[in-house]
PDB file of C-alpha atoms in Angstrom:
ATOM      1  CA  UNK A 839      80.909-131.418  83.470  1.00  0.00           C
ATOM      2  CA  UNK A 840      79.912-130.906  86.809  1.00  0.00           C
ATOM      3  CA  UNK A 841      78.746-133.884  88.915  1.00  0.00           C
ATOM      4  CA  UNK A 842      77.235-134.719  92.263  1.00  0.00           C
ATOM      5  CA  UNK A 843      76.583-137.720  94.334  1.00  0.00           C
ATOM      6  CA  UNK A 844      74.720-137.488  97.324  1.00  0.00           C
ATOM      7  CA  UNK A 845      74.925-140.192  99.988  1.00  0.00           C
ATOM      8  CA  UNK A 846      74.128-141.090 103.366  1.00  0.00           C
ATOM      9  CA  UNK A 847      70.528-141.370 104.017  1.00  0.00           C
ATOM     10  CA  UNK A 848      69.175-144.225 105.516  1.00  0.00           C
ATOM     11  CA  UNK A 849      66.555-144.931 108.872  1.00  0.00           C
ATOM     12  CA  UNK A 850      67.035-142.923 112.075  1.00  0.00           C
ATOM     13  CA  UNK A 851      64.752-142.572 114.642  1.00  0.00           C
ATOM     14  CA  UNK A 852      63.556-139.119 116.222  1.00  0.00           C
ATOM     15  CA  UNK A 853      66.326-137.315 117.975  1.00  0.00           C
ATOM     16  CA  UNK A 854      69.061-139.258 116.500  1.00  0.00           C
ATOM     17  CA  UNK A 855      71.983-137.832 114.031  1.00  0.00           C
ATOM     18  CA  UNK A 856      72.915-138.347 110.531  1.00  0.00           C
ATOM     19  CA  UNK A 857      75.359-137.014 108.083  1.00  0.00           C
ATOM     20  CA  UNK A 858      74.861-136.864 104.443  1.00  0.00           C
ATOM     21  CA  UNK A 859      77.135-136.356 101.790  1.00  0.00           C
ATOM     22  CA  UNK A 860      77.283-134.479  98.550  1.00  0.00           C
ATOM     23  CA  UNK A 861      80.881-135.585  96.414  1.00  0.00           C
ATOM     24  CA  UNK A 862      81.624-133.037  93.433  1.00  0.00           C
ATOM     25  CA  UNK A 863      83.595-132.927  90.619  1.00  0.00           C
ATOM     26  CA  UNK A 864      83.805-130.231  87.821  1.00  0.00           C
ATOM     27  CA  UNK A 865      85.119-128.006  89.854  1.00  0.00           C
ATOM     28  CA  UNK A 866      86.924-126.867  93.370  1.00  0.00           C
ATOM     29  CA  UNK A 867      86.829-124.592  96.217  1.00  0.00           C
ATOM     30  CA  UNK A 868      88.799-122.834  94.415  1.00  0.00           C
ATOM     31  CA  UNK A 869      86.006-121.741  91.942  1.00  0.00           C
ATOM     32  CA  UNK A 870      82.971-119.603  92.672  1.00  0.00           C
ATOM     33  CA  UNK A 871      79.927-121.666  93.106  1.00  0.00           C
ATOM     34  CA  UNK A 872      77.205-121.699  95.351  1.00  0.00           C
ATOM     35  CA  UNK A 873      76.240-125.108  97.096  1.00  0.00           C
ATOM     36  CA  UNK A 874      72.929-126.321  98.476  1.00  0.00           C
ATOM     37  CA  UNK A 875      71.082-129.160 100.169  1.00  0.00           C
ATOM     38  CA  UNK A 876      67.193-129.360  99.365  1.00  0.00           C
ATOM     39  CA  UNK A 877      64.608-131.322 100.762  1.00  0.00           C
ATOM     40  CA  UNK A 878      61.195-132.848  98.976  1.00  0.00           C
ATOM     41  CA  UNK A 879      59.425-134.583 101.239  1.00  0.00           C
ATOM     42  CA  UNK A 880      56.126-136.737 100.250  1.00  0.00           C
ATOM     43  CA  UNK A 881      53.140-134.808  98.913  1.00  0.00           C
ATOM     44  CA  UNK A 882      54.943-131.573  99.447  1.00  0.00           C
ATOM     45  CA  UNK A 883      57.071-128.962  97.622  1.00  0.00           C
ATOM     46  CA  UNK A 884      60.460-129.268  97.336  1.00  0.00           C
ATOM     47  CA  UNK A 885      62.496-126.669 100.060  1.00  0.00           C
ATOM     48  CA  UNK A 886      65.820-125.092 100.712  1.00  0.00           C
ATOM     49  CA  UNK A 887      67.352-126.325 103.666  1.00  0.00           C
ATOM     50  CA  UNK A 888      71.045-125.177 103.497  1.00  0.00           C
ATOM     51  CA  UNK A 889      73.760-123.740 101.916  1.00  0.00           C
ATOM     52  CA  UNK A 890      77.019-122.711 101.478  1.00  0.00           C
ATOM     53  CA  UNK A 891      79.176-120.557  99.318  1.00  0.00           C
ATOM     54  CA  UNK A 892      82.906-121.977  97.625  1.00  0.00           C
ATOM     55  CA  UNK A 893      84.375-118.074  97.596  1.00  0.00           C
ATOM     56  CA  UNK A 894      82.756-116.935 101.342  1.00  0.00           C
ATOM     57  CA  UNK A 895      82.563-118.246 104.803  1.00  0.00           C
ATOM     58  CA  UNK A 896      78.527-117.711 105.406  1.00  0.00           C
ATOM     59  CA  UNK A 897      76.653-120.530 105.378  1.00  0.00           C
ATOM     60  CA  UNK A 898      72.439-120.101 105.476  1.00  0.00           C
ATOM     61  CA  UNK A 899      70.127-122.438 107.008  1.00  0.00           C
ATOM     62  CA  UNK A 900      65.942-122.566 106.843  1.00  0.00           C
ATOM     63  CA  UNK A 901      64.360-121.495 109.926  1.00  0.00           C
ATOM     64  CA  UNK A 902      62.978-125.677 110.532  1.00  0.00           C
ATOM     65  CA  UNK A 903      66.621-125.995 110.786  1.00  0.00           C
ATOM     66  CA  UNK A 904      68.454-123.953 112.597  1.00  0.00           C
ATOM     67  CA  UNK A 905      70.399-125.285 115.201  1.00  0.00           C
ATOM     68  CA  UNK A 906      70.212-128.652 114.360  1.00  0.00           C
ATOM     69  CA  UNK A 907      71.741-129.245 111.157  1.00  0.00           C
ATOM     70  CA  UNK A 908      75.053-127.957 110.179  1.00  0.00           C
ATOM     71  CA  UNK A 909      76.330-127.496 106.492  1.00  0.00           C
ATOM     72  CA  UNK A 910      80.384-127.651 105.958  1.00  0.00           C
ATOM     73  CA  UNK A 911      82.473-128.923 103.417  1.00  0.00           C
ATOM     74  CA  UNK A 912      85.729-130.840 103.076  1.00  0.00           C
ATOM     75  CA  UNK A 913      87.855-128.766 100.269  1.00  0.00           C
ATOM     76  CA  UNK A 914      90.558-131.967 100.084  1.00  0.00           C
ATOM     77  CA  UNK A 915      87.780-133.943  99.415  1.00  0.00           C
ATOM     78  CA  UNK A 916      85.330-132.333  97.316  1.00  0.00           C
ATOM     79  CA  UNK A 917      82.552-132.828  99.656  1.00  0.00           C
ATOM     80  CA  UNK A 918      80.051-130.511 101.140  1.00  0.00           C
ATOM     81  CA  UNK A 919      78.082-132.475 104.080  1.00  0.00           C
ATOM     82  CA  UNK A 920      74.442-131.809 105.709  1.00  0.00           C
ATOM     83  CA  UNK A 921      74.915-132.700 109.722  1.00  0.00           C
ATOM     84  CA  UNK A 922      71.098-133.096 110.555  1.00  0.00           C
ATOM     85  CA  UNK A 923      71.179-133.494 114.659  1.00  0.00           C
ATOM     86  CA  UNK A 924      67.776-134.082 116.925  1.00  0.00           C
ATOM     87  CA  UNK A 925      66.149-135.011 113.676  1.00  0.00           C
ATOM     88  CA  UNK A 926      62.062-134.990 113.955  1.00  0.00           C
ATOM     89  CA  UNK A 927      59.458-136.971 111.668  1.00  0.00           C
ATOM     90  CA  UNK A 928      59.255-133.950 109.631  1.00  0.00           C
ATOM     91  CA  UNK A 929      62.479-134.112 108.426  1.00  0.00           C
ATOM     92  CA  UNK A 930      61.670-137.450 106.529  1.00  0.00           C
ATOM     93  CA  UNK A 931      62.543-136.433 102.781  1.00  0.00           C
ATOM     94  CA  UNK A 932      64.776-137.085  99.892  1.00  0.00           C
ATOM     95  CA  UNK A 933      67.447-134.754 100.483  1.00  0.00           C
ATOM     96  CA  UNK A 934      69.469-133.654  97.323  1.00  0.00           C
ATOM     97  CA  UNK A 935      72.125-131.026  96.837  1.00  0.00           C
ATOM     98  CA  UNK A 936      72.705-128.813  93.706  1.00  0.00           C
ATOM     99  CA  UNK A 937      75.365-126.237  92.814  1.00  0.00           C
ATOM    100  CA  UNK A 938      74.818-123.091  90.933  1.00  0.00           C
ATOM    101  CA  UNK A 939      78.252-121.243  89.586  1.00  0.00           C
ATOM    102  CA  UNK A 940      78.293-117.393  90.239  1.00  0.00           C
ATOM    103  CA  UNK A 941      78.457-115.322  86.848  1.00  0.00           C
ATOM    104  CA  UNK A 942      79.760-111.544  87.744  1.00  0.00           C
ATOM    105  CA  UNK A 943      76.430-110.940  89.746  1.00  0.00           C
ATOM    106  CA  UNK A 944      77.678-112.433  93.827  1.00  0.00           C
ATOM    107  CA  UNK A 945      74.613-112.638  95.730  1.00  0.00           C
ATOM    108  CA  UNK A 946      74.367-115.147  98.917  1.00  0.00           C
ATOM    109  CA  UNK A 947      73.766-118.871  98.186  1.00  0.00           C
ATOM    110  CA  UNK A 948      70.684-118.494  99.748  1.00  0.00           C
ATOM    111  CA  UNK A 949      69.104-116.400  97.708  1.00  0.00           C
ATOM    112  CA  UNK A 950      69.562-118.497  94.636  1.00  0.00           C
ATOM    113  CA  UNK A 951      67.510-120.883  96.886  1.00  0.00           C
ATOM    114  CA  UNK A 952      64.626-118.459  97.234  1.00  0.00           C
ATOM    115  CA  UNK A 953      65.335-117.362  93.466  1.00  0.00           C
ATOM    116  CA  UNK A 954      65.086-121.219  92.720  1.00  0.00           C
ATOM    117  CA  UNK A 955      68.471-121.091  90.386  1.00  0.00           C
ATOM    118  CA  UNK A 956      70.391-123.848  91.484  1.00  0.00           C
ATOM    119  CA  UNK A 957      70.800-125.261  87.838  1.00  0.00           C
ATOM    120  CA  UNK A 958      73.004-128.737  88.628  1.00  0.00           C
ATOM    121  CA  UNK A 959      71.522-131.367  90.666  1.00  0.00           C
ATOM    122  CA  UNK A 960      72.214-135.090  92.557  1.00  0.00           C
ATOM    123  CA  UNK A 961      70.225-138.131  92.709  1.00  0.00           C
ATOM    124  CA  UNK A 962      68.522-137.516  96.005  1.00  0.00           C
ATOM    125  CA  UNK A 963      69.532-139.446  99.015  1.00  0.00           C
ATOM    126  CA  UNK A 964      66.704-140.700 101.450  1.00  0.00           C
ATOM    127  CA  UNK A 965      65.871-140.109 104.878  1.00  0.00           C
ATOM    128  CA  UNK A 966      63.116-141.747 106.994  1.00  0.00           C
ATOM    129  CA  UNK A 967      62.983-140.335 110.762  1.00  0.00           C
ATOM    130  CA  UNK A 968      60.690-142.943 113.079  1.00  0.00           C
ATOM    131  CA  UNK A 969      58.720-140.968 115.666  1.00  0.00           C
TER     132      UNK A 969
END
């Protein structure tokens, strides 16, 4: 079964860094899955933020983030981290990741964000930015 544990959230105030983690198992880099960090933050819907493919090198990013946060994975570990940079009070959210596995149909990761068919999902990891 596929698994993932996301980790690293915690207080930082505006303009600081922080790097969250997302540890899988179930499968490798070496498989063809798409890989992506949401974002739900209070009262709001739930939003794509980044994401990454196992089988290309493109990585996508929403337009609130471009710039500052960079997606990028570690294939000896299993990991795929979210480097949020000259983070802002709006980025305060529980930030989760989720995994869909391509079938014979390859489109980019992100648009099985906008298609909303990420099918596997973490436990959410918090993050609270202080203005």
């Amino acid at each position: 079964d596929v698994q993932l544990q996301a980790s690293g959230g915690g207080l930082v105030q505006a303009g600081g860094s922080l790097r969250l983690s997302c540890a899988f198992s179930g499968f490798t880099f070496d498989d063809s899955y798409a890989i992506a960090w949401f974002r739900q933050a209070p009262g709001k819907e739930r939003e794509g933020v980044s994401c990454l493919s196992t089988n290309v090198a493109n990585t996508y990013y929403a337009d609130s983030v471009k710039g500052r946060f960079t997606i990028f994975s570690d294939i000896a570990k299993s990991t795929v981290y979210l480097q949020m940079k000259s983070v802002q009070p709006e980025d305060t959210a529980v930030y989760y990741c989720a995994v869909r596995k391509y079938g014979r149909y390859v489109p980019s990761c992100w648009e099985f964000v906008e298609e909303d068919r990420y099918n596997t999902w973490g436990q959410g990891t918090l993050v609270t930015v202080s203005s």
